[in-house]
Amino acid sequence: MDILFSVVSDFVIVVGKFALKCCYPKIENTIRFSSNVENLREEMEKLTKFRDAIKEKVEGAEREGYKPKPNVLKWLEDVHELENEWESMQESIAAAKVLAYKCCPKCNLRLQISIRTQNMRHQLCKMIEIGENFESNLVVENYQMKRVEFIPGPSVEGQSAATRNLNKILQLLQDDKVFIIGIWGMGGVGKTTLVKYLNNELLKTATSSSKLSFGVVAWVTVPKPPIDIRKVQAQIVNRLKINVNNEESVESIASKIYQRLKQESFLLILDDVWEAINLDHIGVPQLEDSTRSKVILTSRFLDVCRQMKTDTEMKVYTLDEDESWQLFVEDAGDSANLEHIQSFAKEIVRECNGLPLAISVIGASMRGKKRVELWEDALESLKLSEPHNKDVKDKVYKVIKWSFDSLESQDIELSLEQRSKNVHKKRGDIQSCFLYCSLYPVAISTDDLINCWWAEGFLGEHDTYEEAYNRGITMIESLKDACLLEAHMMDSVKMHDVVRDVAIWIANCFRDEHNSLIQAGIGLIEISHIKMSASVKRISFVSNIIEHIPDYFTECPETTTLLLQDNNPLEIIPHEFFLTFPALRVLNLSQTGIRALPSSINSLYQLHALILQNCNGLIELPPIGDLYNLQLLDCDNTMLCCLPQGMDQLTNLRLLHLPAANLESIGQGVFLNLSSIEMLNMLESDEMIWTHSEKRETLLLGPTPFDEISSLQNLTSLSIKLDSSSIFNRDHTWMTRLKRFRIEVGDYPMEVKFNKSTRMIGVSNCEIFSNGELSGMLHFASDLYLTSCMGLRKLIVRNSFDGLKELHIEHCCCDFEPEEEESGQFDPLPNLEYLNLHTLILLKSVSDFGVLLGLRFSKLRQLNVVNCLCLKCLFKVGEAFTVPKHLEDIAISDCGELVELLVQCGSSQATLVNSEITRVQKLRLNDLPNLKTLGEPESMWGHLEELSLRRCNQIRKLPLSIQTSNNIKIIRGSSEWWSQLEWDDDKFKSNLEHCFLPGDDWFFQS
């Protein structure tokens, strides 16, 4: 029995323990229901506060343009789900509390809720732990903003010039070596329209993976000077959604911009930049290959682009005639094409001269207007340089006037050293220089313009004319960089028609000191009807067909410039005409038919510049001794036969251009009194030389006037023609004072390349070399021209002319066979770079010429050979001579006996191949009927970039090095010659097809 009880007891204990183990947690949870729920409620409140704190930080960062990290967003979502679950339990909790008082058997609900709260509490603790681990790493940079924002603006679709410009910019944006792009051009030319269209085009590539896809494209319209960096930064932070306070410094904002932009590629467009901006001050990171970031800036000023260190600059030009008309019709509407209006409309478009802003504004102002009178009035206003309505004034004239107003800030600053030296000197007035240009209806010679500025005093105060001239060049370049002047052909500039209209408008409306009467280029035959104001400062009748000037002319006591040039029919100036202009400083009568000047010109005591170029009928001048302020007298291409009386009294004269060709004589002592002379030119222009070459003998200066000239201490530029006796037994060390000269000895007319740095000596029809008479002068020369001269060897050999860089020899009948006598161990012309041999009848090779004179050609770069009828080959390569290794440019013409360019002499072929091979870049061959091949070694032509052949019909095949070349850019020749060429492989021809320029009418340039 005991055993049975013991077994049963053990069983009951085991079962009881098991039952208690299963029931105890349930009993515990049921009993602790209220405390579990309350604990969870407290924890949920803590979690909610923690969640709110994190959410507030995230939302603050989002306002600054950041975005939450993904794990933070997931955490917030999990917390939200936990809160929803807690909210959904509230009804069950309430029910459980009620059931506890009514029905104890239903305590199971309390058990379920209590267990659920315990599980939620575990999740809640885990959430808090995760949240605490975030610390400050809640957000990252936000790049979910629009990469490109659309900017409203006119379309350029269908405009070929704009499309070309757009495509060029797109190419530059894809160039890994280009980071900062400058787009410049005159006001109203369409720079802003172009980059707006570019911005909108980039919308198409915003989501692609191409080089045109940027992380963000930011547009900034730069405020006009003085530039406020904050305003620039404000546009960028607004675009990038960066939160900044008004109290933050420029540096602090720059730091935030920098941190944002450095993370990904960007394109920053800075539109309408008037002065250079430091990108570092804005906060723009350094542009590097790795980020592919770019900056585009638009400006009216090329110099602004340069100061901002652009990698490339692209100028936006005006429209052509067809595009101008197309744009005008778009804005003016159908009325522009009406039969009775179209001619006026097209004339208005021509007045706009391709400027898109002017075309659009004027076109819009004429839209819907069908009365022809309105169109005639608008055209007349444009011709008078007056804005015909407020829109044209505000939207065109004032836009361009902004460029004029900015000239003061764009003016070139003096260095500290210059300031210390010139503290009391005026620097010049670039605005006055600009307004002066409006006096000319067409292109203006750069030199003439600078001379007028100088005479008017616009260039400031300078010790020498050269300093003033350099200042003038600086002014011109500044105006060109500001798109207020344009380059035109060589050594001349012009104004755009609309810019000129604005300049005239400014002068007459805002600048009393520039009040001008401008009747230039309008076909005037007479001027008696022109109303003249006594206060007029400048008068321009340039480029008309004026036949005569009235005897009575309104007195103009304040006029400083009178321009009458380019009036060919004008032959007579009234006797007292110049008494009307007592304050005149500039008088230009060039290219008129005048044969004499009235004596009243001697009353112009303030005259600084008297310009009489191309007055071909002018044979004498009246007395001019009272013009004691005269600084420039230019009689180029006149027929003066004697020096004017009183010329020796012009002690302030600095520039004198007075051709001596027709002078009967020059009195003794004349030059001694012209002590201020800096530039003296007594040569005819090349054009006049050949026009008058058949007339009587030219006056050659003898020893006495040459001695007088050599004593002029201020002389820096000299152009004269001497008798050969003038150089005998002379000390020429005075020539060290000359910065440039052109001295011709002999009477043969010479056509010479001459620039402002040339030091040239030309000799014709002389044999003056035997005793070294010319050697003294040659030591100061850079260029030597010899025409019909003998004794060449005696001049060159055993001398050393280190300064000579160019040698031109023409019509010399020397025997060029090398002499047995040793030529010497040194090169007499060690720095020779250019050699021109013309009509040397006995010359058989350039090598013979070199050996004869002992020349090494160690620096020779360009070789021209023309009309050398006995020339058999260009170079004989052997022990004594090799091809000049620096030779880049070869031109040969009219050498009928030439068979080969290179001939191997006295050694094996290997010597030629192994010698230093020249790398010719340009080869021009003309009229060489017997030349069959370009010769060996072929590697000599491997670097050729330009090949021109004309009437060289024996050349049937190009060297293989040319056929396979990647360097060749241009091949000129006739289509027939090209089609008959033989090729080693047909693909070689196809590869060079794009380089070929057909035509047999190109001119050989010697």
PDB file of N, CA, C and O in Angstrom, residues 1-2 122 134 169 236 311 362 377 380 405 453 492-493 522-523 538 614 680 694 698 899 947:
ATOM      1  N   MET A   1       0.835  -1.201   0.000  1.00  0.00           N
ATOM      2  CA  MET A   1       0.000   0.000   0.000  1.00  0.00           C
ATOM      3  C   MET A   1       0.868   1.248   0.000  1.00  0.00           C
ATOM      4  O   MET A   1       0.625   2.212  -0.701  1.00  0.00           O
ATOM      5  N   ASP A   2       1.886   1.190   0.903  1.00  0.00           N
ATOM      6  CA  ASP A   2       2.825   2.327   0.968  1.00  0.00           C
ATOM      7  C   ASP A   2       3.525   2.533  -0.373  1.00  0.00           C
ATOM      8  O   ASP A   2       3.785   3.666  -0.791  1.00  0.00           O
ATOM      9  N   HIS A 122       9.735  43.776 -26.565  1.00  0.00           N
ATOM     10  CA  HIS A 122      11.037  43.328 -27.090  1.00  0.00           C
ATOM     11  C   HIS A 122      11.387  44.059 -28.394  1.00  0.00           C
ATOM     12  O   HIS A 122      12.519  44.491 -28.597  1.00  0.00           O
ATOM     13  N   PHE A 134      22.223  55.223 -34.799  1.00  0.00           N
ATOM     14  CA  PHE A 134      22.308  56.139 -35.947  1.00  0.00           C
ATOM     15  C   PHE A 134      23.218  57.324 -35.640  1.00  0.00           C
ATOM     16  O   PHE A 134      23.923  57.836 -36.520  1.00  0.00           O
ATOM     17  N   ILE A 169      29.221  73.845 -79.009  1.00  0.00           N
ATOM     18  CA  ILE A 169      29.240  73.834 -77.536  1.00  0.00           C
ATOM     19  C   ILE A 169      29.053  72.409 -77.025  1.00  0.00           C
ATOM     20  O   ILE A 169      29.732  71.983 -76.078  1.00  0.00           O
ATOM     21  N   ILE A 236      22.572  79.958 -56.809  1.00  0.00           N
ATOM     22  CA  ILE A 236      23.064  78.578 -56.790  1.00  0.00           C
ATOM     23  C   ILE A 236      22.445  77.791 -55.647  1.00  0.00           C
ATOM     24  O   ILE A 236      21.984  76.655 -55.826  1.00  0.00           O
ATOM     25  N   ASP A 311      39.287  77.652 -70.988  1.00  0.00           N
ATOM     26  CA  ASP A 311      40.104  76.743 -71.793  1.00  0.00           C
ATOM     27  C   ASP A 311      39.899  76.976 -73.276  1.00  0.00           C
ATOM     28  O   ASP A 311      40.767  76.654 -74.089  1.00  0.00           O
ATOM     29  N   ILE A 362      12.902  95.479 -83.469  1.00  0.00           N
ATOM     30  CA  ILE A 362      12.343  96.342 -84.516  1.00  0.00           C
ATOM     31  C   ILE A 362      11.269  95.596 -85.287  1.00  0.00           C
ATOM     32  O   ILE A 362      10.218  96.166 -85.632  1.00  0.00           O
ATOM     33  N   ASP A 377       9.230 105.884 -92.110  1.00  0.00           N
ATOM     34  CA  ASP A 377       9.672 106.658 -90.951  1.00  0.00           C
ATOM     35  C   ASP A 377      10.652 105.857 -90.091  1.00  0.00           C
ATOM     36  O   ASP A 377      11.656 106.388 -89.600  1.00  0.00           O
ATOM     37  N   GLU A 380      14.003 105.777 -91.879  1.00  0.00           N
ATOM     38  CA  GLU A 380      14.689 107.062 -91.792  1.00  0.00           C
ATOM     39  C   GLU A 380      15.318 107.262 -90.413  1.00  0.00           C
ATOM     40  O   GLU A 380      16.448 107.756 -90.292  1.00  0.00           O
ATOM     41  N   ASP A 405      29.179 101.980 -71.254  1.00  0.00           N
ATOM     42  CA  ASP A 405      29.333 102.427 -69.861  1.00  0.00           C
ATOM     43  C   ASP A 405      30.364 101.589 -69.110  1.00  0.00           C
ATOM     44  O   ASP A 405      31.023 102.072 -68.189  1.00  0.00           O
ATOM     45  N   TRP A 453      43.458 109.667 -82.701  1.00  0.00           N
ATOM     46  CA  TRP A 453      43.279 109.623 -81.241  1.00  0.00           C
ATOM     47  C   TRP A 453      44.430 110.369 -80.551  1.00  0.00           C
ATOM     48  O   TRP A 453      44.215 111.123 -79.603  1.00  0.00           O
ATOM     49  N   SER A 492      43.136  96.969 -90.154  1.00  0.00           N
ATOM     50  CA  SER A 492      42.016  97.903 -90.117  1.00  0.00           C
ATOM     51  C   SER A 492      40.905  97.326 -89.249  1.00  0.00           C
ATOM     52  O   SER A 492      40.877  96.122 -88.970  1.00  0.00           O
ATOM     53  N   VAL A 493      40.019  98.207 -88.810  1.00  0.00           N
ATOM     54  CA  VAL A 493      38.897  97.807 -87.966  1.00  0.00           C
ATOM     55  C   VAL A 493      37.632  98.478 -88.495  1.00  0.00           C
ATOM     56  O   VAL A 493      37.695  99.398 -89.309  1.00  0.00           O
ATOM     57  N   ILE A 522      27.077 109.012 -97.349  1.00  0.00           N
ATOM     58  CA  ILE A 522      25.657 109.101 -97.734  1.00  0.00           C
ATOM     59  C   ILE A 522      25.478 109.709 -99.125  1.00  0.00           C
ATOM     60  O   ILE A 522      24.381 110.110 -99.499  1.00  0.00           O
ATOM     61  N   GLY A 523      26.563 109.814 -99.896  1.00  0.00           N
ATOM     62  CA  GLY A 523      26.459 110.256-101.284  1.00  0.00           C
ATOM     63  C   GLY A 523      26.312 111.752-101.464  1.00  0.00           C
ATOM     64  O   GLY A 523      25.796 112.201-102.503  1.00  0.00           O
ATOM     65  N   ARG A 538      33.231 117.788 -83.692  1.00  0.00           N
ATOM     66  CA  ARG A 538      33.850 117.009 -84.752  1.00  0.00           C
ATOM     67  C   ARG A 538      32.927 116.951 -85.962  1.00  0.00           C
ATOM     68  O   ARG A 538      31.717 116.786 -85.809  1.00  0.00           O
ATOM     69  N   ASN A 614      47.389 109.926-100.521  1.00  0.00           N
ATOM     70  CA  ASN A 614      46.748 109.609-101.804  1.00  0.00           C
ATOM     71  C   ASN A 614      46.104 110.812-102.477  1.00  0.00           C
ATOM     72  O   ASN A 614      45.137 110.663-103.234  1.00  0.00           O
ATOM     73  N   LEU A 680      60.541 108.789 -89.657  1.00  0.00           N
ATOM     74  CA  LEU A 680      60.760 109.493 -90.917  1.00  0.00           C
ATOM     75  C   LEU A 680      60.643 108.494 -92.064  1.00  0.00           C
ATOM     76  O   LEU A 680      61.392 107.511 -92.113  1.00  0.00           O
ATOM     77  N   GLU A 694      57.987 104.212-114.484  1.00  0.00           N
ATOM     78  CA  GLU A 694      58.489 104.568-115.803  1.00  0.00           C
ATOM     79  C   GLU A 694      58.854 106.051-115.900  1.00  0.00           C
ATOM     80  O   GLU A 694      59.393 106.509-116.900  1.00  0.00           O
ATOM     81  N   THR A 698      64.316 108.827-109.690  1.00  0.00           N
ATOM     82  CA  THR A 698      63.937 109.149-108.322  1.00  0.00           C
ATOM     83  C   THR A 698      65.083 109.870-107.617  1.00  0.00           C
ATOM     84  O   THR A 698      66.253 109.557-107.815  1.00  0.00           O
ATOM     85  N   VAL A 899      64.980  68.632-112.387  1.00  0.00           N
ATOM     86  CA  VAL A 899      64.667  67.220-112.586  1.00  0.00           C
ATOM     87  C   VAL A 899      64.439  66.506-111.262  1.00  0.00           C
ATOM     88  O   VAL A 899      63.554  65.664-111.140  1.00  0.00           O
ATOM     89  N   LEU A 947      50.601  70.063 -99.467  1.00  0.00           N
ATOM     90  CA  LEU A 947      51.270  69.788-100.746  1.00  0.00           C
ATOM     91  C   LEU A 947      50.475  70.455-101.856  1.00  0.00           C
ATOM     92  O   LEU A 947      49.279  70.184-102.020  1.00  0.00           O
TER      93      LEU A 947
END
